[in-house]
PDB file of C-alpha atoms in Angstrom:
ATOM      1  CA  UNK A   1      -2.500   5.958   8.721  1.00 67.00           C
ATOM      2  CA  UNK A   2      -4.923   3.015   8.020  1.00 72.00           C
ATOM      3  CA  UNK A   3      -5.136   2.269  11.761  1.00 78.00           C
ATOM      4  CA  UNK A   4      -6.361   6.088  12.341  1.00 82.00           C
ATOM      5  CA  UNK A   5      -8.998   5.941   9.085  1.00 78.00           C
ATOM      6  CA  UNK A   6     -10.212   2.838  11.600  1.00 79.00           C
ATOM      7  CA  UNK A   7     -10.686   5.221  14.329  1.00 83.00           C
ATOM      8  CA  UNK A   8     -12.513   7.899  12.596  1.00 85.00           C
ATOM      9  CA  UNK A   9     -14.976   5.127  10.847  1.00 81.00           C
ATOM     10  CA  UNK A  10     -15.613   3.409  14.403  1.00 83.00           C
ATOM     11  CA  UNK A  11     -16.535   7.371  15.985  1.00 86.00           C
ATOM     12  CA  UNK A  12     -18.572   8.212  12.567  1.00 83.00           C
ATOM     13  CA  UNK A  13     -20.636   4.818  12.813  1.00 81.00           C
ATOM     14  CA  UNK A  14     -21.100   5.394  16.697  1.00 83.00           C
ATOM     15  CA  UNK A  15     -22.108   9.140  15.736  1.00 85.00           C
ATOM     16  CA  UNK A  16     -24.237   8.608  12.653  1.00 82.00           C
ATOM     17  CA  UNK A  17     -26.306   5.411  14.275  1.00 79.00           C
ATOM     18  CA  UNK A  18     -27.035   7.685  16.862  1.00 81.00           C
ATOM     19  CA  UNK A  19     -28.277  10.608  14.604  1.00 84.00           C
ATOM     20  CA  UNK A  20     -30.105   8.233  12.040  1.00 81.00           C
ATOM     21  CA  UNK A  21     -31.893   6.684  14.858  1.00 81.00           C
ATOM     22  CA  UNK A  22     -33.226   9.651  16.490  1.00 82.00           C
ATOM     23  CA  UNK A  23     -34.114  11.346  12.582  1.00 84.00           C
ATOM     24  CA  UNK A  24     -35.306   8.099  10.854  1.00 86.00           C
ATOM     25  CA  UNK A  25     -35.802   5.259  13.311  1.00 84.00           C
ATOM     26  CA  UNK A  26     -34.032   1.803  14.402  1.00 84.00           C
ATOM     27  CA  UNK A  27     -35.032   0.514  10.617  1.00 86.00           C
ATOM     28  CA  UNK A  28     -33.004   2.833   8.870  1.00 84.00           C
ATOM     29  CA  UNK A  29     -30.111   2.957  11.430  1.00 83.00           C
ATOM     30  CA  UNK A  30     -29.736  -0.991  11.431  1.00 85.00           C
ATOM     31  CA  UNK A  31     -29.350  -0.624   7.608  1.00 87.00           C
ATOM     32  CA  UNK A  32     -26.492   2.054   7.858  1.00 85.00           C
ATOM     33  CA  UNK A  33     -25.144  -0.145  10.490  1.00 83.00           C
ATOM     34  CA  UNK A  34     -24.552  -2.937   8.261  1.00 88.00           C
ATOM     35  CA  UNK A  35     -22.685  -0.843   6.253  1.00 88.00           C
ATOM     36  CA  UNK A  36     -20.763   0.921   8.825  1.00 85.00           C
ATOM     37  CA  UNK A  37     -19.570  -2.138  10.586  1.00 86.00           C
ATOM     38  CA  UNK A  38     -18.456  -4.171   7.039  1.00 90.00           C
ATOM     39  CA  UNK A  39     -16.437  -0.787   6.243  1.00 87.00           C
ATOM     40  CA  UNK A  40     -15.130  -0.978  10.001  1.00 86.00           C
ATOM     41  CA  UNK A  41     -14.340  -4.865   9.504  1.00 91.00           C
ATOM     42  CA  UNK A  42     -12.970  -4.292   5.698  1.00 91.00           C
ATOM     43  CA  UNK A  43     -10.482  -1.729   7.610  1.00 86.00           C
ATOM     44  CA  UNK A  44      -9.653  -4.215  10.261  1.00 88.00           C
ATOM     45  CA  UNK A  45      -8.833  -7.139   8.149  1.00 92.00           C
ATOM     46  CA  UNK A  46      -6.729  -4.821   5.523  1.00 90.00           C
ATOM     47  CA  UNK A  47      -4.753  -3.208   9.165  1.00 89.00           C
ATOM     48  CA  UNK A  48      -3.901  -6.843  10.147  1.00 92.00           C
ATOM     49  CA  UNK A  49      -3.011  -8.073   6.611  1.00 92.00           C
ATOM     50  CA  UNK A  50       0.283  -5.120   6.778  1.00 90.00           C
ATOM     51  CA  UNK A  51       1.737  -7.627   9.311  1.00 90.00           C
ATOM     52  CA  UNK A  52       0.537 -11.049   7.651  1.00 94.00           C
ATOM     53  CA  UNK A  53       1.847  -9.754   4.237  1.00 93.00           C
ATOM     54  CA  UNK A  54       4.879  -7.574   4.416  1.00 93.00           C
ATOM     55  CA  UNK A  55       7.342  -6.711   1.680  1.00 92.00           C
ATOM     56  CA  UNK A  56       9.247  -9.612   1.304  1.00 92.00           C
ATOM     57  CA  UNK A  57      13.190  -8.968   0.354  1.00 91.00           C
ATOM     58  CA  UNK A  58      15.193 -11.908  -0.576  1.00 90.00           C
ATOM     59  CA  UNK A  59      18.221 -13.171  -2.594  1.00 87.00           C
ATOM     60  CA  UNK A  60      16.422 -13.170  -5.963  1.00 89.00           C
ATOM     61  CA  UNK A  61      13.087 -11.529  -5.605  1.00 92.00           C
ATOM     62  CA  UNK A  62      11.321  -8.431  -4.099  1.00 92.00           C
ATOM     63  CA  UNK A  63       7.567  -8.879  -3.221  1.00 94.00           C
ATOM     64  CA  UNK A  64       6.555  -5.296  -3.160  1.00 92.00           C
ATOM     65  CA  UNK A  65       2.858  -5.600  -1.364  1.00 92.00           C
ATOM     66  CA  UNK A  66       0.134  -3.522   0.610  1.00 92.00           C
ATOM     67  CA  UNK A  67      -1.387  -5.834   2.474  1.00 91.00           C
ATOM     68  CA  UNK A  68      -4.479  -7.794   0.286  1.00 93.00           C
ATOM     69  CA  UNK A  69      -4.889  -5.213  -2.158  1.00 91.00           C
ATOM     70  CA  UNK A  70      -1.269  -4.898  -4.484  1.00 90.00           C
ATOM     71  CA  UNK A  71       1.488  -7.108  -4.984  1.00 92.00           C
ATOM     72  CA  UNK A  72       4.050  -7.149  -7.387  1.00 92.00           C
ATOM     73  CA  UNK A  73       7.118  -9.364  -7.970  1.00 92.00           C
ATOM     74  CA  UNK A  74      10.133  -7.923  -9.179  1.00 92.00           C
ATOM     75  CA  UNK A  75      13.263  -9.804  -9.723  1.00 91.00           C
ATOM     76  CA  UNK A  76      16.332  -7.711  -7.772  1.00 89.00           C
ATOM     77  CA  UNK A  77      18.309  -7.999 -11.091  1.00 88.00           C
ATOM     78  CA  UNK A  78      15.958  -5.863 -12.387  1.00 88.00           C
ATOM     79  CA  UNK A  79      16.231  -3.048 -10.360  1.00 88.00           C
ATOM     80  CA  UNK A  80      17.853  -0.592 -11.522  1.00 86.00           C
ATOM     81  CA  UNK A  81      17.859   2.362  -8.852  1.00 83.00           C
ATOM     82  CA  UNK A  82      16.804   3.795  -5.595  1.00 82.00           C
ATOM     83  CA  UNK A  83      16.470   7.178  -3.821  1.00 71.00           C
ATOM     84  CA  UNK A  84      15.546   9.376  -6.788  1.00 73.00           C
ATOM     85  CA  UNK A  85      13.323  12.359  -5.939  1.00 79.00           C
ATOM     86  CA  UNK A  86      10.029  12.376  -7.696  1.00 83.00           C
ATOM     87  CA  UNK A  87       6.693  14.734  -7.184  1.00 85.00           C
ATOM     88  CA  UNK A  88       3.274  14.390  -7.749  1.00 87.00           C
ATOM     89  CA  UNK A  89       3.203  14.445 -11.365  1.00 88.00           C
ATOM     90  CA  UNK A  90       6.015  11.470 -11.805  1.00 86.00           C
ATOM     91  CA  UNK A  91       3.941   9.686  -9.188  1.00 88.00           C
ATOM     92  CA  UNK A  92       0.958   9.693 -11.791  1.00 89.00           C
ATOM     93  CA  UNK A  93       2.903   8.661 -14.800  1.00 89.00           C
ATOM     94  CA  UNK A  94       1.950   5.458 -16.767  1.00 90.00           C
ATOM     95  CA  UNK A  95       4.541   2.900 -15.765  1.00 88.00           C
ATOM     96  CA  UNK A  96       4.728   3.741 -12.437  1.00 90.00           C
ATOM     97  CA  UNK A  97       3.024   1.894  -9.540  1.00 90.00           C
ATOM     98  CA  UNK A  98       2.123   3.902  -6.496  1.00 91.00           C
ATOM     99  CA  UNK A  99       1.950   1.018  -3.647  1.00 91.00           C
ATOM    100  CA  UNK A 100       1.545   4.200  -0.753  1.00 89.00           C
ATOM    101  CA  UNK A 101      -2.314   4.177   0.558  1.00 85.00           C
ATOM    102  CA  UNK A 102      -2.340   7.342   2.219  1.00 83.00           C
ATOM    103  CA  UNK A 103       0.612   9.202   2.980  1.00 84.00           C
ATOM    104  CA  UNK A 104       3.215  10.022   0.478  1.00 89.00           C
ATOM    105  CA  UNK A 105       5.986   7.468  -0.637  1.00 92.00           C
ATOM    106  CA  UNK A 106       9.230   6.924   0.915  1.00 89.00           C
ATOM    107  CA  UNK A 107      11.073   4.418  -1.280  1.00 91.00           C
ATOM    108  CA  UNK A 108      11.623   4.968  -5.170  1.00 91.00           C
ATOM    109  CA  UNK A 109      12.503   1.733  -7.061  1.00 91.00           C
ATOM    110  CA  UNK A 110      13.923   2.150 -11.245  1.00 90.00           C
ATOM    111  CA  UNK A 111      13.323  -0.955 -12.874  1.00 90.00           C
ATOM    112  CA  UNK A 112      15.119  -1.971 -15.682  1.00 86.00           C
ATOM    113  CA  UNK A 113      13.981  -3.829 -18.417  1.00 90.00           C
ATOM    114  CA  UNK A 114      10.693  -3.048 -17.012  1.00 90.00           C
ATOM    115  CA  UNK A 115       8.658  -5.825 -14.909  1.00 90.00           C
ATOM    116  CA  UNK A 116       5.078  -6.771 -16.410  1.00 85.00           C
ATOM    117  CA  UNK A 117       2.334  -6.185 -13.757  1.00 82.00           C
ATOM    118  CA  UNK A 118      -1.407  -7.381 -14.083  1.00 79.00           C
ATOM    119  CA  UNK A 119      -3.136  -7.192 -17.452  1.00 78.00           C
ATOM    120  CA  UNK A 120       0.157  -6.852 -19.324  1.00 80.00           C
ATOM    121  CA  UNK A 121       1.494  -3.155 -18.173  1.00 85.00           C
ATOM    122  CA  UNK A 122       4.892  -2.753 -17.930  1.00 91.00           C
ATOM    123  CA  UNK A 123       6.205  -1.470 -14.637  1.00 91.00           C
ATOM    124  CA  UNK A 124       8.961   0.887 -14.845  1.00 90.00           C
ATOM    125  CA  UNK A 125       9.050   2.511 -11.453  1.00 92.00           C
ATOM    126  CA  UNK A 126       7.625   1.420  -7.881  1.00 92.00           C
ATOM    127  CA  UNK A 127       7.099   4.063  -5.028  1.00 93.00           C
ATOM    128  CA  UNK A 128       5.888   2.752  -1.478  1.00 93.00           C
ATOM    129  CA  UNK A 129       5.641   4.217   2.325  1.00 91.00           C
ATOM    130  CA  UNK A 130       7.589   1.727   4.149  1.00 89.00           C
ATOM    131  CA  UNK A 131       8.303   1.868   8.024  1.00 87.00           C
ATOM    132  CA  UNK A 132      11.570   1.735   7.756  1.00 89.00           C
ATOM    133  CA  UNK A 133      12.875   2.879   4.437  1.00 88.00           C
ATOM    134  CA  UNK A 134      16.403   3.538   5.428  1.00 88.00           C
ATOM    135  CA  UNK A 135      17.097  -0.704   6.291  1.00 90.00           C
ATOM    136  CA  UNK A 136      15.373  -1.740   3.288  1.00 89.00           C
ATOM    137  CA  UNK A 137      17.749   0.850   0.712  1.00 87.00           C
ATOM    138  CA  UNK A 138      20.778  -0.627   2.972  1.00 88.00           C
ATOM    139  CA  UNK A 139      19.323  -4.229   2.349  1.00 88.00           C
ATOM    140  CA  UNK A 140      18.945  -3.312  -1.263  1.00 86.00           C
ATOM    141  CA  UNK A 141      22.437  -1.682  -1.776  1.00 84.00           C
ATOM    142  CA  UNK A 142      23.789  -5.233  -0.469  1.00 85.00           C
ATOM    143  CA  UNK A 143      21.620  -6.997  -2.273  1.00 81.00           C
ATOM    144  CA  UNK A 144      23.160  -5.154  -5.632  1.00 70.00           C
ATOM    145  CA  UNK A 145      26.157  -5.072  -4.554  1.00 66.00           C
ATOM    146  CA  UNK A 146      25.996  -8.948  -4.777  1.00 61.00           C
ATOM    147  CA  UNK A 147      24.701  -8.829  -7.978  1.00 59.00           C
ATOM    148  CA  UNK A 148      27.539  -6.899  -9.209  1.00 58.00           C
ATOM    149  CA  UNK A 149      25.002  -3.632  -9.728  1.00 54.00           C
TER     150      UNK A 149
END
């Protein structure tokens, strides 16, 4: 989804350079330029840091993450659930951490006691869009299983 909202920017700063030049001249168009290509650049670096900082699933801990922007630790003894269905409204509710950009969430995570994020808020629930959301509840019912959950 991120890699497409790259797309569109490149075609609107090709398109829009090309309009602003012939409306308001090169000074104008090098200014919106600027612009354009740090939003095209922003895009690019946040695309490649999916790969360079993934969700991270081990023995003890779960680094839920989007890339540069959110990351939160959660230790897998505190989760309590997965699976649940949820709508728009639960997705909005304080204690719950929404780590999809774009499209709508495919993993629900309970937590329980709740996890404390940045400036002090407790975390009860964590919805992301994951890739591959079936491997990571199969790698999270082993992972509870182990912990006797």
């Amino acid at each position: 989804m991120i890699g497409v909202l790259l797309g569109i920017a490149v075609v609107e700063m090709l398109v829009v350079h090309l309009v602003l030049v012939a409306a308001f001249g090169w000074t104008v168009a090098i200014l919106v330029g600027v612009v354009d290509v740090a939003a095209v650049l922003y895009l690019t670096l946040l695309l490649r840091s999916f790969k360079r900082l993934p969700v991270v699933l081990t023995a003890d801990v779960l680094m839920m993450r989007t890339g540069f922007l959110k990351s939160l630790t959660v230790p897998v003894a505190q989760i309590a659930g997965t699976g649940r269905t949820w709508d728009a409204a639960t997705l909005k509710q304080r204690g719950v951490v929404n780590f999809a950009l774009i499209g709508w969430p495919n993993v629900w995570l309970d937590l329980d006691p709740p996890v404390q994020h940045r400036r002090g808020t407790p975390v009860s629930a964590i919805a992301h869009k994951l890739d591959d959301p079936a491997a990571f509840h199969a790698a999270i019912a082993a992972l509870s299983a182990a912990h006797g959950h």
